[in-house]
Coordinates of N, CA and C and ligand atoms in Angstrom, one line a residue:
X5 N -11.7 19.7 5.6 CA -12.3 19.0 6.7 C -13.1 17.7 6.2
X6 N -13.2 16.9 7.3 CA -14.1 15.4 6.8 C -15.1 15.3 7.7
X7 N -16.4 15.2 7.7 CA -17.5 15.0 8.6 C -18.1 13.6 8.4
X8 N -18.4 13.5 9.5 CA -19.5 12.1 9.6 C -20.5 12.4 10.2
X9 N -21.4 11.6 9.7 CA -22.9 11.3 10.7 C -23.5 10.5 10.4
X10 N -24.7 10.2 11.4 CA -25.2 9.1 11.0 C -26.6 8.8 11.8
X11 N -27.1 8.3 11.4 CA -28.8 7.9 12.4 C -29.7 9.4 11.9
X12 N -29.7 10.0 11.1 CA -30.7 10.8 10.8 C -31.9 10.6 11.0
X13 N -32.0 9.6 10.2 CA -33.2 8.6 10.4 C -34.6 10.1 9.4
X14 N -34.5 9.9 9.1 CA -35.3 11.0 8.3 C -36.3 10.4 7.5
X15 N -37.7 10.7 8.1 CA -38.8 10.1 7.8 C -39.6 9.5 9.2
X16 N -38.6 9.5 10.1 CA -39.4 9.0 11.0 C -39.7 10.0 12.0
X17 N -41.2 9.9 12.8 CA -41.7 11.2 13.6 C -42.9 11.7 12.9
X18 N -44.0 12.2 13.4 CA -44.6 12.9 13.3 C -44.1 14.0 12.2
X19 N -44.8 14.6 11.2 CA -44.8 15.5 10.0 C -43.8 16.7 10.6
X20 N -44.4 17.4 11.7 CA -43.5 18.6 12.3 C -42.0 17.9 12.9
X21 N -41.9 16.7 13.3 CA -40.6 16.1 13.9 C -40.0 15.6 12.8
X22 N -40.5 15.6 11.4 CA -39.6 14.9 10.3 C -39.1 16.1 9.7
X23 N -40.4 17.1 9.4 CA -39.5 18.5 9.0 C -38.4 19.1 10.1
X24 N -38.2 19.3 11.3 CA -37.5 19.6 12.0 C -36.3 19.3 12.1
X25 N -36.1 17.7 11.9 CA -35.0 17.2 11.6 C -34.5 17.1 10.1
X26 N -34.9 17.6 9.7 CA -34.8 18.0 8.2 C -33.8 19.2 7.9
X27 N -34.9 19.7 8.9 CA -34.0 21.7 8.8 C -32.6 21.4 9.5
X28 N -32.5 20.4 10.6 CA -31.5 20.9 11.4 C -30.1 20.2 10.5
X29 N -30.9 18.8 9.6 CA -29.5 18.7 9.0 C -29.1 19.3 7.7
X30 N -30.1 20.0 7.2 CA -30.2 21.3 6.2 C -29.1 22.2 6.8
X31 N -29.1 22.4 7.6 CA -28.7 23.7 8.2 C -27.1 23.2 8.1
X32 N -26.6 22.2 8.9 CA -25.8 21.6 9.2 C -24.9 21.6 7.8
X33 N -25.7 21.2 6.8 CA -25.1 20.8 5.5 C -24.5 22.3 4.8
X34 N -25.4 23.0 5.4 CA -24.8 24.5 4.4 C -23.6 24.7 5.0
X35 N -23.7 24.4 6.5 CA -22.3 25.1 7.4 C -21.4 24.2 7.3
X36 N -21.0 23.1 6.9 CA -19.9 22.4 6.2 C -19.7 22.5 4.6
X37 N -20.6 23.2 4.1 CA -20.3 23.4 2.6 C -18.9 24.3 1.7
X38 N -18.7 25.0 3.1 CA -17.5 26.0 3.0 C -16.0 25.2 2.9
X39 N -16.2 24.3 4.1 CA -14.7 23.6 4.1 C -14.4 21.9 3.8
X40 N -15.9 21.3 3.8 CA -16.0 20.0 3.8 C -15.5 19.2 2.2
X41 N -14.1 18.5 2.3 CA -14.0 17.7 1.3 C -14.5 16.3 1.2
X42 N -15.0 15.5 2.5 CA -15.0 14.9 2.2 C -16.5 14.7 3.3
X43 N -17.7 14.3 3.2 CA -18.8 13.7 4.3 C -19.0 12.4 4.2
X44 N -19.1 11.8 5.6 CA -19.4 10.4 5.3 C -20.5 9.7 5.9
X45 N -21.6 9.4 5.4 CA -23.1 9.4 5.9 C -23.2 7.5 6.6
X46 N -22.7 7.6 7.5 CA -22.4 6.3 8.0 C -24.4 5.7 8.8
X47 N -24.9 5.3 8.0 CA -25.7 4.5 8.0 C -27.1 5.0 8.6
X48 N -28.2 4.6 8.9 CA -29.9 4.8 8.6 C -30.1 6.6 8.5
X49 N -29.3 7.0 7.3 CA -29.5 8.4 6.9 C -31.0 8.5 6.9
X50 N -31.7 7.5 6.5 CA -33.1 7.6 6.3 C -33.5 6.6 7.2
X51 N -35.1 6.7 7.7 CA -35.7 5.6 8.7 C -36.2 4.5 8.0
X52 N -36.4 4.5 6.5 CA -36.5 3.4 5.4 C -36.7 3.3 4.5
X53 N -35.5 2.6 3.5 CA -35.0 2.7 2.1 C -34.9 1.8 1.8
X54 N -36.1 1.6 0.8 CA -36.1 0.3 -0.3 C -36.8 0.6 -1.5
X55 N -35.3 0.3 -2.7 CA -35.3 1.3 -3.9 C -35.7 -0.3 -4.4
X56 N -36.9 -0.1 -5.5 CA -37.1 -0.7 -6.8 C -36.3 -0.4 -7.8
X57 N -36.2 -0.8 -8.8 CA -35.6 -0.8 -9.8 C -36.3 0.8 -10.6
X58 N -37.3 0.9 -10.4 CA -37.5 2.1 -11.0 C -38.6 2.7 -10.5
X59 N -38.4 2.5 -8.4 CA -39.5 3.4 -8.0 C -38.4 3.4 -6.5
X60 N -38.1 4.9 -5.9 CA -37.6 5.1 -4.9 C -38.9 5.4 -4.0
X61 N -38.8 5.1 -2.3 CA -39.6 6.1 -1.3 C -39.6 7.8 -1.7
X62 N -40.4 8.0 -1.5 CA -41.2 9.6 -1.6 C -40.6 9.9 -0.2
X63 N -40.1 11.6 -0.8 CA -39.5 12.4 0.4 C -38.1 12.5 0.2
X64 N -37.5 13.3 1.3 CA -35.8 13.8 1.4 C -35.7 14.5 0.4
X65 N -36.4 15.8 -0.7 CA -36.3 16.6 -1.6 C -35.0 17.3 -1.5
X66 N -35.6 17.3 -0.5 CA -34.4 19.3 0.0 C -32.9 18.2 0.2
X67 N -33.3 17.2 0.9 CA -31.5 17.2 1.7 C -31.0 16.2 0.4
X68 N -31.7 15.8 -0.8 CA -30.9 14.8 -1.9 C -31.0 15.7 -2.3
X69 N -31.7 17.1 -2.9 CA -30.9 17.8 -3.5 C -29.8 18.8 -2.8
X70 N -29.6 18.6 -2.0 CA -28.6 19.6 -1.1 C -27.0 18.6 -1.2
X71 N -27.6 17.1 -1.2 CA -26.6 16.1 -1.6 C -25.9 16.6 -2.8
X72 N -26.6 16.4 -3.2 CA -26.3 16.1 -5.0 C -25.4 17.7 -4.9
X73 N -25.9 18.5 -4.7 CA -25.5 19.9 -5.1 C -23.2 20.2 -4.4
X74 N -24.2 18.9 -3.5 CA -22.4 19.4 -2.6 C -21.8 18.6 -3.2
X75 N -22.1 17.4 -3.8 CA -21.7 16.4 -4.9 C -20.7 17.2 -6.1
X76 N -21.9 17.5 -6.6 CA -21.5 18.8 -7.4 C -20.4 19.7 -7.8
X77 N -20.5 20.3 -6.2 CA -19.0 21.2 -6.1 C -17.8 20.3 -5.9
X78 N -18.2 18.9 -5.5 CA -16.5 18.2 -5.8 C -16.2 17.7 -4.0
X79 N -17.3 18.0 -3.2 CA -17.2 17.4 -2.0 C -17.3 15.3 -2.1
X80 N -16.7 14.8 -1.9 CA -16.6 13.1 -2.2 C -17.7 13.1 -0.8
X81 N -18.4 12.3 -0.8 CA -19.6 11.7 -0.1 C -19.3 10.4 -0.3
X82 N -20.2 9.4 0.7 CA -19.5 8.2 1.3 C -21.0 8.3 1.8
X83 N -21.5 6.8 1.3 CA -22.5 6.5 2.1 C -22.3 5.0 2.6
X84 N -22.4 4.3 4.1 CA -22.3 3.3 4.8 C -23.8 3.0 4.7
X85 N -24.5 1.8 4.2 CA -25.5 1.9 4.9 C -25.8 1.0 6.6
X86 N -27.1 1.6 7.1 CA -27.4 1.2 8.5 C -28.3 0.1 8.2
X87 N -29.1 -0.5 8.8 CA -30.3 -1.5 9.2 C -31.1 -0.7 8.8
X88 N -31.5 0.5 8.7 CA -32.6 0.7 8.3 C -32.7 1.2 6.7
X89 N -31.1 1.5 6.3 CA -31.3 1.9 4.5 C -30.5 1.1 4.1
X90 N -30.1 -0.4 4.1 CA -29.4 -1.1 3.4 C -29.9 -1.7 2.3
X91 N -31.4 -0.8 1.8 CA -31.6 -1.6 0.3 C -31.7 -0.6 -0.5
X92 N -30.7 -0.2 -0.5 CA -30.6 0.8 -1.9 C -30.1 0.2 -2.7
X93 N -30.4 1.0 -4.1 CA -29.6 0.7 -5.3 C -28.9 1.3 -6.0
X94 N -29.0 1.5 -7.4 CA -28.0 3.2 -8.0 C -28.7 4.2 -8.1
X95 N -30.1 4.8 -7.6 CA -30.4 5.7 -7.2 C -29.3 7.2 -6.9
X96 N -29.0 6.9 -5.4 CA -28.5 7.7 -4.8 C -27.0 8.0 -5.6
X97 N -26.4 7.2 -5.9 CA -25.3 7.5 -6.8 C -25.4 8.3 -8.0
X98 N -26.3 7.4 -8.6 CA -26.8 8.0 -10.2 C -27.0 9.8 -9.7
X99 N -27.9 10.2 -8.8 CA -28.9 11.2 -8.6 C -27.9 12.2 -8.0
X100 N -27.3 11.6 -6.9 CA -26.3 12.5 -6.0 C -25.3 12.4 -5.8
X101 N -24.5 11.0 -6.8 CA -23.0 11.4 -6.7 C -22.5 10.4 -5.7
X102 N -23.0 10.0 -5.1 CA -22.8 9.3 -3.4 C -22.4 7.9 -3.7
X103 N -21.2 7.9 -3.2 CA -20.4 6.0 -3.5 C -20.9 5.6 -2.1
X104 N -21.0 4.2 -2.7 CA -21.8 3.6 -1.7 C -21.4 2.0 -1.3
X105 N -21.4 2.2 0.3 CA -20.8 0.6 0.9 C -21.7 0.0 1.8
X106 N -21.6 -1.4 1.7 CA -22.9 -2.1 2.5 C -22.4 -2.9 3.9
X107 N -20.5 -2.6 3.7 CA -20.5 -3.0 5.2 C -19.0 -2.0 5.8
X108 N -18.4 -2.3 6.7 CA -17.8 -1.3 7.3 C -16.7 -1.1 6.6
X109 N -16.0 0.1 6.5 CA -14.9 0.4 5.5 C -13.4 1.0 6.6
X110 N -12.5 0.9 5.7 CA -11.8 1.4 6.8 C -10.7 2.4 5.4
X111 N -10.7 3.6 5.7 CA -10.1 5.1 5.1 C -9.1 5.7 5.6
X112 N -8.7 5.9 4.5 CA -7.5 7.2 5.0 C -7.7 8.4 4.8
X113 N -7.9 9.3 5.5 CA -8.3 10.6 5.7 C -6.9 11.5 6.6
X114 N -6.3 12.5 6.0 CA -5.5 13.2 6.7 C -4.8 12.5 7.2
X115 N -4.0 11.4 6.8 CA -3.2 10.6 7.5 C -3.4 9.9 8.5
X116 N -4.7 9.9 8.8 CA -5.1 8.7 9.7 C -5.7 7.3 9.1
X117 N -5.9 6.5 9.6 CA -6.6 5.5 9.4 C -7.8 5.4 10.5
X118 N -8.5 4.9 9.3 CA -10.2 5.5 10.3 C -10.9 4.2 10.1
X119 N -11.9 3.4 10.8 CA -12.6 1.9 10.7 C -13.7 2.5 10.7
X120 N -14.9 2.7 9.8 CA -16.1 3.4 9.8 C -16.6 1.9 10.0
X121 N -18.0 2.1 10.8 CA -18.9 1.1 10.6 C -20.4 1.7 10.7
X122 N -21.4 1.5 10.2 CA -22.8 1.8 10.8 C -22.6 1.3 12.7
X123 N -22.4 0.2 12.2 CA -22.1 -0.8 14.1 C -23.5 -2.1 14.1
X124 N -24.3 -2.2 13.2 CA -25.3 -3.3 13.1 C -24.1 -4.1 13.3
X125 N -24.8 -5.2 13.8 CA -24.4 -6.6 13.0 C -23.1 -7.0 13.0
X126 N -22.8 -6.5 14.5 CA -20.9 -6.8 15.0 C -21.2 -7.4 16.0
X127 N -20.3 -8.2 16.5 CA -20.3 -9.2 17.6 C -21.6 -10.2 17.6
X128 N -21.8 -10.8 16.7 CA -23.4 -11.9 16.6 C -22.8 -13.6 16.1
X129 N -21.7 -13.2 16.2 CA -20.8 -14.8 16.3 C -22.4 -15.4 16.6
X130 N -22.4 -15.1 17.9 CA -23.1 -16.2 19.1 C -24.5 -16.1 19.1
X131 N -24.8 -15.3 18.4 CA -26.6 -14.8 18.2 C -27.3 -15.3 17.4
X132 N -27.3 -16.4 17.0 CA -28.5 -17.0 16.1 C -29.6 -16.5 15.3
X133 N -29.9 -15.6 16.4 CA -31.5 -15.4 15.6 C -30.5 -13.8 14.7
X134 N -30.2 -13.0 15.6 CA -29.5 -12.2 14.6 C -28.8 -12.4 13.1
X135 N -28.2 -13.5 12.9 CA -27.6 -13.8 12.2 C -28.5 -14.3 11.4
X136 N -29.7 -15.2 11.0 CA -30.5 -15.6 10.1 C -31.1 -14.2 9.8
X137 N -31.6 -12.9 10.9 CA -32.3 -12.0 10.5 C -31.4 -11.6 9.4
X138 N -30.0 -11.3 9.3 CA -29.1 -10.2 9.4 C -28.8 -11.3 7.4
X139 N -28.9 -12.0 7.8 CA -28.6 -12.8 6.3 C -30.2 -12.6 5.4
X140 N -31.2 -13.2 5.7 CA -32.4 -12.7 5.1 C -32.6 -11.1 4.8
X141 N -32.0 -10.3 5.8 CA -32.3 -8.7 5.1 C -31.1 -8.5 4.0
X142 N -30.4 -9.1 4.1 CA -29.1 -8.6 2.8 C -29.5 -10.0 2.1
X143 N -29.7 -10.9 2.3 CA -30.2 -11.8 0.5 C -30.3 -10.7 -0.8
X144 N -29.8 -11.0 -1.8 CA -30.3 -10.3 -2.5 C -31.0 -10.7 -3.3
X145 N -31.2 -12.3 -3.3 CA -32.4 -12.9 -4.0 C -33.8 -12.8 -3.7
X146 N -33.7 -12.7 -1.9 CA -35.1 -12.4 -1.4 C -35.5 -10.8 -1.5
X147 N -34.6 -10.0 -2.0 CA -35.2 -8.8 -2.0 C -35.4 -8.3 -3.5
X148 N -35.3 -9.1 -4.6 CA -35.7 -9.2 -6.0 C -36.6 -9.6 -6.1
X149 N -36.9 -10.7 -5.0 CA -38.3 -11.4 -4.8 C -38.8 -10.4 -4.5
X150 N -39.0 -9.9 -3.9 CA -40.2 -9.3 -2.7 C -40.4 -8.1 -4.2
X151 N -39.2 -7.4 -4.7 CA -39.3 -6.1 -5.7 C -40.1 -6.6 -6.7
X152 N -40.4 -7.9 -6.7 CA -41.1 -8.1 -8.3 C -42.6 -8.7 -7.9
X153 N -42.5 -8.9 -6.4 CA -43.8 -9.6 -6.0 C -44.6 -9.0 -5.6
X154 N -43.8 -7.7 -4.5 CA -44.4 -6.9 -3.9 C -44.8 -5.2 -4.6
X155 N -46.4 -5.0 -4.5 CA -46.6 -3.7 -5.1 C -45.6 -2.8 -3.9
X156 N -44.7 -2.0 -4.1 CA -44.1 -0.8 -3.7 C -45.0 0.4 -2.4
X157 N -46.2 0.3 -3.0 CA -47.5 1.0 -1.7 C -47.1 0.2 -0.8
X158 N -47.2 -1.0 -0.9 CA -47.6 -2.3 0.5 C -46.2 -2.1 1.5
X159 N -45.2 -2.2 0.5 CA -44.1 -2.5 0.8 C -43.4 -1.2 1.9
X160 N -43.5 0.1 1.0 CA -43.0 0.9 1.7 C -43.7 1.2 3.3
X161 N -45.2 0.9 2.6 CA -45.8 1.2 4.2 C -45.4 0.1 5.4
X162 N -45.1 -0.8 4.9 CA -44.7 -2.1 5.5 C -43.8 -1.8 6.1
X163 N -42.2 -1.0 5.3 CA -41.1 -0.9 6.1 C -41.0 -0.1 7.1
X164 N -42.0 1.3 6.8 CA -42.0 2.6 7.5 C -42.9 1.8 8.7
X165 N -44.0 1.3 8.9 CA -44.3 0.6 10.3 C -43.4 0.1 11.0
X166 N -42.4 -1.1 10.2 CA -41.4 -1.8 10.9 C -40.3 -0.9 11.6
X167 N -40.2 -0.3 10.8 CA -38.7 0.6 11.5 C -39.5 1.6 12.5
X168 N -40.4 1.8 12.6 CA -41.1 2.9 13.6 C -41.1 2.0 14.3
X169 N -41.2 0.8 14.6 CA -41.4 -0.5 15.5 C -40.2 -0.2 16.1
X170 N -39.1 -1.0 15.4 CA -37.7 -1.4 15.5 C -37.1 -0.1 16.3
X171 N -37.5 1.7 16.1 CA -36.8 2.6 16.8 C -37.6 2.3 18.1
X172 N -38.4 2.1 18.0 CA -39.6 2.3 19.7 C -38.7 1.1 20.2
X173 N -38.6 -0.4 19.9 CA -38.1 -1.0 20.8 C -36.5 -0.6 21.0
X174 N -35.8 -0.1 20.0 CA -34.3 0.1 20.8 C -34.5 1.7 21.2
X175 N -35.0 2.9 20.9 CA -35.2 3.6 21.6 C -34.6 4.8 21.1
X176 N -34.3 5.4 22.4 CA -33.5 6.5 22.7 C -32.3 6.0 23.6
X177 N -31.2 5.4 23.7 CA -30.4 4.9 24.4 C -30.0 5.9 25.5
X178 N -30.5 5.2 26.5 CA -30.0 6.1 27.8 C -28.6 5.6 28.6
X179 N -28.0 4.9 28.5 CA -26.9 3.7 29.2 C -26.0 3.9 28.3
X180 N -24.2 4.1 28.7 CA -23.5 3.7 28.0 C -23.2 2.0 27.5
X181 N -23.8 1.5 28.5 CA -23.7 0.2 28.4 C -24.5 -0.4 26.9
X182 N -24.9 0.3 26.3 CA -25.4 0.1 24.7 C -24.0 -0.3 23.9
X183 N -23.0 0.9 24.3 CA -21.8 0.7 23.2 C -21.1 -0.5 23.8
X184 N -20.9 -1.4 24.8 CA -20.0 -2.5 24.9 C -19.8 -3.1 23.6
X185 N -21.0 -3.8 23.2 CA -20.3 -4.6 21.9 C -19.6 -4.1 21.1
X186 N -19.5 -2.7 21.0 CA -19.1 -1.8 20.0 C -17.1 -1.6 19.9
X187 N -17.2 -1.6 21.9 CA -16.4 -1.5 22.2 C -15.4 -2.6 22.6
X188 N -16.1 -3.6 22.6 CA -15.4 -5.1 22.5 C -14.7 -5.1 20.9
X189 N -15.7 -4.8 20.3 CA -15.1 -5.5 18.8 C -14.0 -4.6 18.0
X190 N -14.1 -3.1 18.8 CA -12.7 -2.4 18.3 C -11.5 -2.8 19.1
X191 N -12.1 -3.0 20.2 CA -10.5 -3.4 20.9 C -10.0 -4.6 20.8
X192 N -10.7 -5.7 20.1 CA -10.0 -6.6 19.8 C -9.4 -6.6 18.5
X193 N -10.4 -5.6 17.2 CA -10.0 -5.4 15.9 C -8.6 -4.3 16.2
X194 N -8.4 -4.0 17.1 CA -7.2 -3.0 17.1 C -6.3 -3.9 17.6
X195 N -6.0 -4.9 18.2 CA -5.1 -5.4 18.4 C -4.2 -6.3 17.6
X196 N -5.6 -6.5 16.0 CA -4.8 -6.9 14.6 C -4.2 -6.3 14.0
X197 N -5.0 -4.7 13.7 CA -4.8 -3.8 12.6 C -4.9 -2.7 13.3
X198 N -3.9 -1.3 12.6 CA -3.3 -0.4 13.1 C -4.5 0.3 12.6
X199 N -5.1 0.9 13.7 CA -6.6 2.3 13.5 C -6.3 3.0 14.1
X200 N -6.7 4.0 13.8 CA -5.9 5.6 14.6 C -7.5 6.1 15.4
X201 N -8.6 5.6 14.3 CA -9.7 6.6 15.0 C -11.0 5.2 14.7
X202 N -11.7 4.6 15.4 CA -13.0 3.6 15.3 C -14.2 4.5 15.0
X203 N -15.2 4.8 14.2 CA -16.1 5.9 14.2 C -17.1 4.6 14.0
X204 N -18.3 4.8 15.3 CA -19.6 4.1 14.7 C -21.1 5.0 14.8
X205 N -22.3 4.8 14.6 CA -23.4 5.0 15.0 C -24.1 3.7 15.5
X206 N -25.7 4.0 15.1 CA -26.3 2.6 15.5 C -27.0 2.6 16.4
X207 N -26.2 2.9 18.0 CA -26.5 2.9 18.9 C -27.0 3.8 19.9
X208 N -27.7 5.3 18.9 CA -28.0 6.1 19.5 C -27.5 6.9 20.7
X209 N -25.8 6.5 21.1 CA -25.8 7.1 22.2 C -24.2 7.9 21.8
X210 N -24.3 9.2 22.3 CA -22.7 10.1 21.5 C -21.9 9.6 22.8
X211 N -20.4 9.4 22.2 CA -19.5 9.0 23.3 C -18.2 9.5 22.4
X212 N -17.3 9.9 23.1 CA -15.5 10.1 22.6 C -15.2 9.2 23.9
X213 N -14.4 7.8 23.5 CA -13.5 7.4 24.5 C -12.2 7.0 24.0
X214 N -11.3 7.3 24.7 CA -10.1 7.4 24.3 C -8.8 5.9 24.5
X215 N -10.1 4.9 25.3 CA -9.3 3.9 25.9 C -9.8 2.5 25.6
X216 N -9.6 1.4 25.4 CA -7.7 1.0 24.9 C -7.8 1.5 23.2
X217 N -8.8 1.8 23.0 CA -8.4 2.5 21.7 C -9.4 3.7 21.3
X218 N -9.1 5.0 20.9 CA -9.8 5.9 20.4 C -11.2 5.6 19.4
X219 N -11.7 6.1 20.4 CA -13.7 5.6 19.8 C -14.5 6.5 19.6
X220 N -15.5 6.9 18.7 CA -16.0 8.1 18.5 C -17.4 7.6 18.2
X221 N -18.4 7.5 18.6 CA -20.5 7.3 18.4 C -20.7 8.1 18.6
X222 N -21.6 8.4 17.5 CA -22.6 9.1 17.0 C -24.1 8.9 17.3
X223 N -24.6 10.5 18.2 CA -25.6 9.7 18.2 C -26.8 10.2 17.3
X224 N -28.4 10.0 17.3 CA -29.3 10.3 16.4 C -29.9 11.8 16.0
X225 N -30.5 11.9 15.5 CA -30.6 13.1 14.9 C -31.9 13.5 15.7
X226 N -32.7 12.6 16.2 CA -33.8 13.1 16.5 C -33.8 13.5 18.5
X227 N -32.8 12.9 18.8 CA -32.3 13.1 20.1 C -31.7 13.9 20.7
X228 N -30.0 13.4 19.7 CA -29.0 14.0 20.0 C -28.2 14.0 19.1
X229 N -28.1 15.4 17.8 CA -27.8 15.6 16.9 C -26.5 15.4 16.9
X230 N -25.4 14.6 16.2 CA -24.1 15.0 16.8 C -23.5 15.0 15.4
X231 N -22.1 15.6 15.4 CA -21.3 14.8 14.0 C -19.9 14.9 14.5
X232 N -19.3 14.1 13.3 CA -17.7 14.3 14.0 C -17.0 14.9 13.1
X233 N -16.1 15.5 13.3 CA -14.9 16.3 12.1 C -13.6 15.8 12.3
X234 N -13.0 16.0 11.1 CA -11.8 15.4 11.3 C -10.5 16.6 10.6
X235 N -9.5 17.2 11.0 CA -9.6 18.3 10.4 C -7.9 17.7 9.8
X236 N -7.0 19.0 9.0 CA -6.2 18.3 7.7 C -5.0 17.9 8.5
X237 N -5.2 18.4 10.0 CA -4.0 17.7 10.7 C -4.3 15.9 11.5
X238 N -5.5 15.5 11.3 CA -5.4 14.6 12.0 C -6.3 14.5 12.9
X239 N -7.0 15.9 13.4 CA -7.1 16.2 14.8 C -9.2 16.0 15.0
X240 N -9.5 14.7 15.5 CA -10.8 14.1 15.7 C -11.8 14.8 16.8
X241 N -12.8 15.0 16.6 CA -13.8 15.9 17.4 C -15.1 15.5 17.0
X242 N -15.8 15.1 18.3 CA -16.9 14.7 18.4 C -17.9 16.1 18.7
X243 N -19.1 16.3 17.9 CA -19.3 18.1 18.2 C -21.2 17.7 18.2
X244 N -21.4 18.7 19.3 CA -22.8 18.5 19.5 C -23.4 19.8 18.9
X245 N -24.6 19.4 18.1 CA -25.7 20.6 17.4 C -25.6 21.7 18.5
X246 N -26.6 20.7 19.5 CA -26.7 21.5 20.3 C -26.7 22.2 21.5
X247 N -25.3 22.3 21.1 CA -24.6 22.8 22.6 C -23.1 22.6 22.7
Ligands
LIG338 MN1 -30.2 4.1 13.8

């Protein structure tokens, strides 16, 4: 079997709402440990990740070692990152095994062809201000700057405010009308290249649509825990924690 997920967001919430979501994707991780070859952690596994060169954020004990451990047994892991953990380094690899990509990949799994994306930072042709933000956060000159300028205390408290910002203003998505861009940009990318299955997050909101091309979002962990499986025939399922 192949799993995805994505939006954990792990770190963010209140102490009892960070452990909670902790346990549930603990839990989650033991019960694919039986059949799971392959997981693919499609983007803000954490609510903010910015690795120095030789100082990572404090926290995620249990579930980087629970990584590492399924690493271990020979499960391939796949990490996308999201907007909120695209500054990692070789941390996560080094520590747990985890190959790691900074923009959307497209896989073969069970004979399908799959277009993973986090889902940031698609359809912004026309968005300006998106597009300067979306280039300043991936500089990688400006974030060597900041790693050698910035003490790591300042910094991390800095990002953990921002992204507590950034989830308050996009939310909890209530509207499917969130996924349109999502769903503009697969159906025009399907009409270049042959995709069997579109998998995104991002957008906090779970959906399976099957039209003009098979779409699968994921939504967050602190909402609406979801993941998807893909099993050795082909056969795609969007599955809810709870319920
Ligand atoms: Mn997110």
């Amino acid at each position: 079997m192949h799993y995805f997920v994505s939006d954990i967001h792990l770190g963010s919430g209140d102490a009892a709402e960070q452990r909670e979501v902790e346990r549930t994707f603990l839990d989650f991780l033991s019960k694919i440990e039986g059949d799971a070859e392959t997981l693919i952690l499609a983007g803000d596994i954490f609510d903010f990740w910015f690795e120095y060169k030789q100082v990572v954020p404090k926290g995620f004990v249990r579930v980087l070692g629970r990584l590492a451990e399924l690493s271990d047994k020979g499960v391939q892991i796949i990490m996308l990152t999201g907007n909120h953990d695209m500054w990692v380094g070789d941390y996560l690899t080094k520590e747990c095994g985890i190959s790691l990509f900074t923009k959307p990949q497209t896989l073969s799994l069970a004979g399908k062809t799959l277009f993973v994306a986090h889902g940031d930072n698609m359809n912004i042709k026309n968005m300006p201000v998106l597009r300067v933000m979306n280039a300043m956060f991936r500089s990688k000159s400006l974030r060597w700057l900041v790693s050698w300028l910035v003490h790591p205390n300042c910094f991390v408290r800095f990002g953990k405010w921002w992204s507590g910002r950034s989830r308050k203003s996009h939310g909890e998505a209530v509207d499917a009308k969130v996924l349109e861009p999502l769903i503009r940009y697969a159906t025009d990318y399907g009409k270049e290249y042959d995709v069997d299955y579109f998998i995104f997050g991002h957008m906090h909101y779970a959906a399976d649509i099957t039209e003009p091309e098979r779409m699968l979002f994921m939504g967050d962990w602190h909402s609406q825990p979801t993941y998807i499986s893909l099993d050795n025939n082909g056969e795609i399922k969007l599955n809810y924690i709870n319920g």
